[in-house]
PDB file of C-alpha atoms in Angstrom:
ATOM      1  CA  UNK M   5     225.420 151.358 191.474  1.00 52.00           C
ATOM      2  CA  UNK M   6     226.445 150.977 187.901  1.00 59.00           C
ATOM      3  CA  UNK M   7     226.256 147.791 185.939  1.00 61.00           C
ATOM      4  CA  UNK M   8     230.030 147.594 185.794  1.00 64.00           C
ATOM      5  CA  UNK M   9     230.255 147.734 189.553  1.00 63.00           C
ATOM      6  CA  UNK M  10     227.524 145.121 189.859  1.00 63.00           C
ATOM      7  CA  UNK M  11     229.317 142.917 187.397  1.00 64.00           C
ATOM      8  CA  UNK M  12     232.623 143.333 189.233  1.00 69.00           C
ATOM      9  CA  UNK M  13     230.973 142.583 192.552  1.00 69.00           C
ATOM     10  CA  UNK M  14     229.237 139.583 191.046  1.00 65.00           C
ATOM     11  CA  UNK M  15     232.481 138.296 189.574  1.00 74.00           C
ATOM     12  CA  UNK M  16     234.249 138.793 192.902  1.00 74.00           C
ATOM     13  CA  UNK M  17     231.503 136.834 194.630  1.00 67.00           C
ATOM     14  CA  UNK M  18     231.738 134.061 192.048  1.00 69.00           C
ATOM     15  CA  UNK M  19     235.506 133.945 192.452  1.00 75.00           C
ATOM     16  CA  UNK M  20     235.144 133.863 196.233  1.00 69.00           C
ATOM     17  CA  UNK M  21     232.579 131.074 195.908  1.00 68.00           C
ATOM     18  CA  UNK M  22     234.860 129.087 193.596  1.00 75.00           C
ATOM     19  CA  UNK M  23     237.800 129.588 195.947  1.00 69.00           C
ATOM     20  CA  UNK M  24     235.645 128.448 198.875  1.00 69.00           C
ATOM     21  CA  UNK M  25     234.476 125.420 196.840  1.00 68.00           C
ATOM     22  CA  UNK M  26     238.049 124.499 195.965  1.00 71.00           C
ATOM     23  CA  UNK M  27     239.098 124.848 199.596  1.00 68.00           C
ATOM     24  CA  UNK M  28     236.152 122.725 200.713  1.00 62.00           C
ATOM     25  CA  UNK M  29     236.966 120.073 198.101  1.00 64.00           C
ATOM     26  CA  UNK M  30     240.629 119.998 199.018  1.00 62.00           C
ATOM     27  CA  UNK M  31     239.688 119.790 202.721  1.00 57.00           C
ATOM     28  CA  UNK M  32     237.211 117.004 201.875  1.00 55.00           C
ATOM     29  CA  UNK M  33     239.888 115.131 199.937  1.00 56.00           C
ATOM     30  CA  UNK M  34     242.347 115.629 202.796  1.00 52.00           C
ATOM     31  CA  UNK M  35     239.785 114.392 205.333  1.00 53.00           C
ATOM     32  CA  UNK M  36     238.921 111.462 203.064  1.00 52.00           C
ATOM     33  CA  UNK M  37     242.616 110.718 202.775  1.00 57.00           C
ATOM     34  CA  UNK M  38     242.904 111.136 206.576  1.00 59.00           C
ATOM     35  CA  UNK M  39     239.922 108.843 207.129  1.00 69.00           C
ATOM     36  CA  UNK M  40     241.350 106.354 204.635  1.00 73.00           C
ATOM     37  CA  UNK M  41     244.726 106.302 206.359  1.00 85.00           C
ATOM     38  CA  UNK M  42     242.988 106.051 209.753  1.00 87.00           C
ATOM     39  CA  UNK M  43     240.929 103.084 208.498  1.00 88.00           C
ATOM     40  CA  UNK M  44     244.085 101.439 207.186  1.00 89.00           C
ATOM     41  CA  UNK M  45     245.814 101.973 210.540  1.00 90.00           C
ATOM     42  CA  UNK M  46     242.839 100.459 212.380  1.00 90.00           C
ATOM     43  CA  UNK M  47     242.781  97.473 210.018  1.00 90.00           C
ATOM     44  CA  UNK M  48     246.495  96.909 210.615  1.00 91.00           C
ATOM     45  CA  UNK M  49     245.925  97.117 214.372  1.00 91.00           C
ATOM     46  CA  UNK M  50     243.053  94.621 214.182  1.00 91.00           C
ATOM     47  CA  UNK M  51     245.267  92.268 212.156  1.00 92.00           C
ATOM     48  CA  UNK M  52     248.039  92.557 214.755  1.00 92.00           C
ATOM     49  CA  UNK M  53     245.615  91.848 217.628  1.00 91.00           C
ATOM     50  CA  UNK M  54     244.249  88.792 215.814  1.00 92.00           C
ATOM     51  CA  UNK M  55     247.783  87.442 215.340  1.00 93.00           C
ATOM     52  CA  UNK M  56     248.544  88.030 219.027  1.00 93.00           C
ATOM     53  CA  UNK M  57     245.338  86.238 220.018  1.00 93.00           C
ATOM     54  CA  UNK M  58     246.178  83.248 217.800  1.00 93.00           C
ATOM     55  CA  UNK M  59     249.698  83.072 219.267  1.00 94.00           C
ATOM     56  CA  UNK M  60     248.246  83.247 222.797  1.00 93.00           C
ATOM     57  CA  UNK M  61     245.758  80.471 222.041  1.00 94.00           C
ATOM     58  CA  UNK M  62     248.492  78.269 220.584  1.00 93.00           C
ATOM     59  CA  UNK M  63     250.681  78.922 223.620  1.00 94.00           C
ATOM     60  CA  UNK M  64     247.822  78.077 226.007  1.00 95.00           C
ATOM     61  CA  UNK M  65     247.192  74.803 224.155  1.00 95.00           C
ATOM     62  CA  UNK M  66     250.891  73.932 224.461  1.00 94.00           C
ATOM     63  CA  UNK M  67     250.885  74.747 228.189  1.00 94.00           C
ATOM     64  CA  UNK M  68     247.721  72.675 228.717  1.00 94.00           C
ATOM     65  CA  UNK M  69     249.188  69.738 226.780  1.00 94.00           C
ATOM     66  CA  UNK M  70     252.443  69.896 228.763  1.00 94.00           C
ATOM     67  CA  UNK M  71     250.502  70.052 232.052  1.00 93.00           C
ATOM     68  CA  UNK M  72     248.411  67.008 231.054  1.00 93.00           C
ATOM     69  CA  UNK M  73     251.585  65.066 230.217  1.00 91.00           C
ATOM     70  CA  UNK M  74     253.164  66.087 233.559  1.00 89.00           C
ATOM     71  CA  UNK M  75     250.061  65.023 235.498  1.00 89.00           C
ATOM     72  CA  UNK M  76     249.951  61.713 233.630  1.00 85.00           C
ATOM     73  CA  UNK M  77     253.617  61.074 234.437  1.00 83.00           C
ATOM     74  CA  UNK M  78     253.053  62.050 238.086  1.00 82.00           C
ATOM     75  CA  UNK M  79     250.189  59.549 238.366  1.00 77.00           C
ATOM     76  CA  UNK M  80     252.146  56.875 236.549  1.00 76.00           C
ATOM     77  CA  UNK M  81     255.391  57.226 238.502  1.00 76.00           C
ATOM     78  CA  UNK M  82     254.182  58.639 241.844  1.00 76.00           C
ATOM     79  CA  UNK M  83     255.236  55.509 243.706  1.00 74.00           C
ATOM     80  CA  UNK M  84     258.673  55.238 242.087  1.00 75.00           C
ATOM     81  CA  UNK M  85     260.572  56.472 245.183  1.00 77.00           C
ATOM     82  CA  UNK M  86     258.446  54.264 247.408  1.00 77.00           C
ATOM     83  CA  UNK M  87     259.167  51.204 245.264  1.00 73.00           C
ATOM     84  CA  UNK M  88     262.910  51.981 245.262  1.00 77.00           C
ATOM     85  CA  UNK M  89     262.838  52.088 249.071  1.00 77.00           C
ATOM     86  CA  UNK M  90     261.045  48.718 249.280  1.00 76.00           C
ATOM     87  CA  UNK M  91     263.366  46.880 246.876  1.00 76.00           C
ATOM     88  CA  UNK M  92     266.100  46.376 249.524  1.00 79.00           C
ATOM     89  CA  UNK M  93     263.421  44.792 251.758  1.00 80.00           C
ATOM     90  CA  UNK M  94     262.616  42.285 248.998  1.00 76.00           C
ATOM     91  CA  UNK M  95     266.346  41.631 248.508  1.00 78.00           C
ATOM     92  CA  UNK M  96     266.789  41.061 252.239  1.00 79.00           C
ATOM     93  CA  UNK M  97     263.894  38.584 252.360  1.00 77.00           C
ATOM     94  CA  UNK M  98     265.353  36.686 249.389  1.00 77.00           C
ATOM     95  CA  UNK M  99     268.717  36.467 251.189  1.00 77.00           C
ATOM     96  CA  UNK M 100     266.965  35.153 254.317  1.00 74.00           C
ATOM     97  CA  UNK M 101     265.287  32.409 252.259  1.00 73.00           C
ATOM     98  CA  UNK M 102     268.584  31.541 250.534  1.00 74.00           C
ATOM     99  CA  UNK M 103     270.400  31.311 253.882  1.00 71.00           C
ATOM    100  CA  UNK M 104     268.083  28.518 255.043  1.00 69.00           C
ATOM    101  CA  UNK M 105     268.851  26.228 252.102  1.00 70.00           C
ATOM    102  CA  UNK M 106     270.618  23.090 253.354  1.00 68.00           C
ATOM    103  CA  UNK M 107     269.940  23.937 257.031  1.00 64.00           C
ATOM    104  CA  UNK M 108     266.261  23.029 257.276  1.00 61.00           C
ATOM    105  CA  UNK M 109     266.510  21.082 260.565  1.00 66.00           C
ATOM    106  CA  UNK M 110     269.092  23.161 262.329  1.00 72.00           C
ATOM    107  CA  UNK M 111     268.384  25.416 265.323  1.00 76.00           C
ATOM    108  CA  UNK M 112     271.136  27.627 263.930  1.00 75.00           C
ATOM    109  CA  UNK M 113     269.000  28.204 260.806  1.00 71.00           C
ATOM    110  CA  UNK M 114     266.031  29.266 262.923  1.00 76.00           C
ATOM    111  CA  UNK M 115     268.176  31.809 264.800  1.00 77.00           C
ATOM    112  CA  UNK M 116     269.626  33.046 261.512  1.00 76.00           C
ATOM    113  CA  UNK M 117     266.167  33.415 259.970  1.00 77.00           C
ATOM    114  CA  UNK M 118     264.875  35.263 263.027  1.00 79.00           C
ATOM    115  CA  UNK M 119     267.807  37.672 262.954  1.00 82.00           C
ATOM    116  CA  UNK M 120     267.372  38.233 259.202  1.00 79.00           C
ATOM    117  CA  UNK M 121     263.629  38.820 259.531  1.00 81.00           C
ATOM    118  CA  UNK M 122     264.156  41.277 262.417  1.00 84.00           C
ATOM    119  CA  UNK M 123     266.686  43.202 260.339  1.00 85.00           C
ATOM    120  CA  UNK M 124     264.322  43.166 257.357  1.00 83.00           C
ATOM    121  CA  UNK M 125     261.428  44.405 259.482  1.00 83.00           C
ATOM    122  CA  UNK M 126     263.597  47.222 260.818  1.00 85.00           C
ATOM    123  CA  UNK M 127     264.622  48.154 257.257  1.00 85.00           C
ATOM    124  CA  UNK M 128     261.003  48.038 256.131  1.00 84.00           C
ATOM    125  CA  UNK M 129     259.772  50.262 258.995  1.00 86.00           C
ATOM    126  CA  UNK M 130     262.492  52.855 258.309  1.00 87.00           C
ATOM    127  CA  UNK M 131     261.476  52.841 254.625  1.00 84.00           C
ATOM    128  CA  UNK M 132     257.867  53.502 255.626  1.00 83.00           C
ATOM    129  CA  UNK M 133     258.911  56.371 257.926  1.00 87.00           C
ATOM    130  CA  UNK M 134     260.630  58.103 254.999  1.00 85.00           C
ATOM    131  CA  UNK M 135     257.214  58.374 253.355  1.00 83.00           C
ATOM    132  CA  UNK M 136     255.424  59.621 256.509  1.00 85.00           C
ATOM    133  CA  UNK M 137     253.827  56.257 257.278  1.00 86.00           C
ATOM    134  CA  UNK M 138     253.382  55.855 261.038  1.00 88.00           C
ATOM    135  CA  UNK M 139     252.474  52.714 262.915  1.00 88.00           C
ATOM    136  CA  UNK M 140     249.571  52.760 265.383  1.00 88.00           C
ATOM    137  CA  UNK M 141     250.318  50.542 268.392  1.00 88.00           C
ATOM    138  CA  UNK M 142     247.950  51.890 271.067  1.00 91.00           C
ATOM    139  CA  UNK M 143     248.459  49.478 274.001  1.00 90.00           C
ATOM    140  CA  UNK M 144     247.513  51.283 277.219  1.00 88.00           C
ATOM    141  CA  UNK M 145     246.007  54.279 275.409  1.00 91.00           C
ATOM    142  CA  UNK M 146     242.323  55.270 275.608  1.00 92.00           C
ATOM    143  CA  UNK M 147     240.165  53.775 272.856  1.00 92.00           C
ATOM    144  CA  UNK M 148     239.815  56.198 269.900  1.00 92.00           C
ATOM    145  CA  UNK M 149     237.220  55.174 267.287  1.00 92.00           C
ATOM    146  CA  UNK M 150     238.955  57.450 264.749  1.00 93.00           C
ATOM    147  CA  UNK M 151     242.152  55.340 264.881  1.00 92.00           C
ATOM    148  CA  UNK M 152     241.092  52.044 266.461  1.00 93.00           C
ATOM    149  CA  UNK M 153     238.643  49.277 265.643  1.00 93.00           C
ATOM    150  CA  UNK M 154     237.421  47.352 268.692  1.00 92.00           C
ATOM    151  CA  UNK M 155     237.421  43.589 268.159  1.00 92.00           C
ATOM    152  CA  UNK M 156     236.127  42.766 271.632  1.00 91.00           C
ATOM    153  CA  UNK M 157     235.831  44.016 275.187  1.00 91.00           C
ATOM    154  CA  UNK M 158     237.335  42.069 278.064  1.00 92.00           C
ATOM    155  CA  UNK M 159     237.361  42.586 281.810  1.00 90.00           C
ATOM    156  CA  UNK M 160     240.758  43.942 282.796  1.00 84.00           C
ATOM    157  CA  UNK M 161     241.047  44.976 286.460  1.00 83.00           C
ATOM    158  CA  UNK M 162     244.586  46.342 285.953  1.00 84.00           C
ATOM    159  CA  UNK M 163     243.593  48.645 283.068  1.00 83.00           C
ATOM    160  CA  UNK M 164     241.474  51.772 282.856  1.00 87.00           C
ATOM    161  CA  UNK M 165     237.968  51.172 281.444  1.00 87.00           C
ATOM    162  CA  UNK M 166     237.770  51.853 277.667  1.00 88.00           C
ATOM    163  CA  UNK M 167     241.522  51.616 277.257  1.00 91.00           C
ATOM    164  CA  UNK M 168     243.323  49.332 274.826  1.00 92.00           C
ATOM    165  CA  UNK M 169     244.665  46.189 276.529  1.00 92.00           C
ATOM    166  CA  UNK M 170     245.864  44.313 273.432  1.00 91.00           C
ATOM    167  CA  UNK M 171     246.496  44.982 269.763  1.00 90.00           C
ATOM    168  CA  UNK M 172     245.375  42.234 267.382  1.00 89.00           C
ATOM    169  CA  UNK M 173     246.657  44.053 264.288  1.00 88.00           C
ATOM    170  CA  UNK M 174     248.600  47.329 264.238  1.00 87.00           C
ATOM    171  CA  UNK M 175     247.187  50.262 262.303  1.00 88.00           C
ATOM    172  CA  UNK M 176     248.937  52.742 260.018  1.00 88.00           C
ATOM    173  CA  UNK M 177     248.695  56.472 259.287  1.00 89.00           C
ATOM    174  CA  UNK M 178     249.838  58.191 256.088  1.00 86.00           C
ATOM    175  CA  UNK M 179     250.572  61.884 256.706  1.00 85.00           C
ATOM    176  CA  UNK M 180     248.251  61.775 259.713  1.00 86.00           C
ATOM    177  CA  UNK M 181     245.348  60.117 257.872  1.00 88.00           C
ATOM    178  CA  UNK M 182     244.285  56.573 258.801  1.00 89.00           C
ATOM    179  CA  UNK M 183     245.204  54.025 256.143  1.00 87.00           C
ATOM    180  CA  UNK M 184     244.203  51.098 258.334  1.00 89.00           C
ATOM    181  CA  UNK M 185     242.810  51.346 261.878  1.00 91.00           C
ATOM    182  CA  UNK M 186     244.422  49.305 264.627  1.00 91.00           C
ATOM    183  CA  UNK M 187     242.333  46.259 265.593  1.00 91.00           C
ATOM    184  CA  UNK M 188     242.263  46.260 269.370  1.00 93.00           C
ATOM    185  CA  UNK M 189     240.863  44.597 272.476  1.00 94.00           C
ATOM    186  CA  UNK M 190     239.337  47.124 274.859  1.00 94.00           C
ATOM    187  CA  UNK M 191     239.033  46.913 278.653  1.00 92.00           C
ATOM    188  CA  UNK M 192     235.496  47.118 279.924  1.00 86.00           C
ATOM    189  CA  UNK M 193     234.440  48.475 283.264  1.00 77.00           C
ATOM    190  CA  UNK M 194     233.688  45.792 285.852  1.00 73.00           C
ATOM    191  CA  UNK M 195     230.249  47.228 286.607  1.00 64.00           C
ATOM    192  CA  UNK M 196     229.359  47.688 282.917  1.00 55.00           C
ATOM    193  CA  UNK M 197     226.096  46.052 281.800  1.00 56.00           C
ATOM    194  CA  UNK M 198     226.378  42.827 279.880  1.00 55.00           C
ATOM    195  CA  UNK M 199     226.142  43.338 276.113  1.00 55.00           C
ATOM    196  CA  UNK M 200     224.230  40.857 274.014  1.00 51.00           C
ATOM    197  CA  UNK M 201     226.862  40.169 271.300  1.00 50.00           C
ATOM    198  CA  UNK M 202     224.497  37.962 269.302  1.00 52.00           C
ATOM    199  CA  UNK M 203     221.996  40.778 268.691  1.00 46.00           C
TER     200      UNK M 203
END
């Protein structure tokens, strides 16, 4: 090989190297630009997610605050319907008291009061029924310790043993749950052993 050929080959190699370097640099710049734009896109996405999270947190706080206010109002005014139903009962009792004024000694006043009180009691019981309040009046039924409270036991030959023969005070249920048990007198069996009540 001659020196001219070597020189030409060497120059061609140098040119090829420079071209390869330029291509590598331009590719590096393009990838750096690509990485830069990718980083910018990721930063924008992160920013958007942070804003969404802040909006969600603010919305959750608003929902929680509204729920707390609703619960507070429900506790505060839960008995509003019940009170509205009982107000006519109070009005009726006031009218019964007013109707007796000036007729204190009259038998007519007593009859009028009794009629007014019976009507008021009927109104009151219907108001209670609207709110699922049931009366427990267990005369003749078997004694149930879940709903009844025994005041005493008496011999009752006409009644079944352990059945209710008299109600001292009626009980009440609210939606099936005992609010106040009925206070009752229970029939005892004639051959039952004597119980020491002072023990």
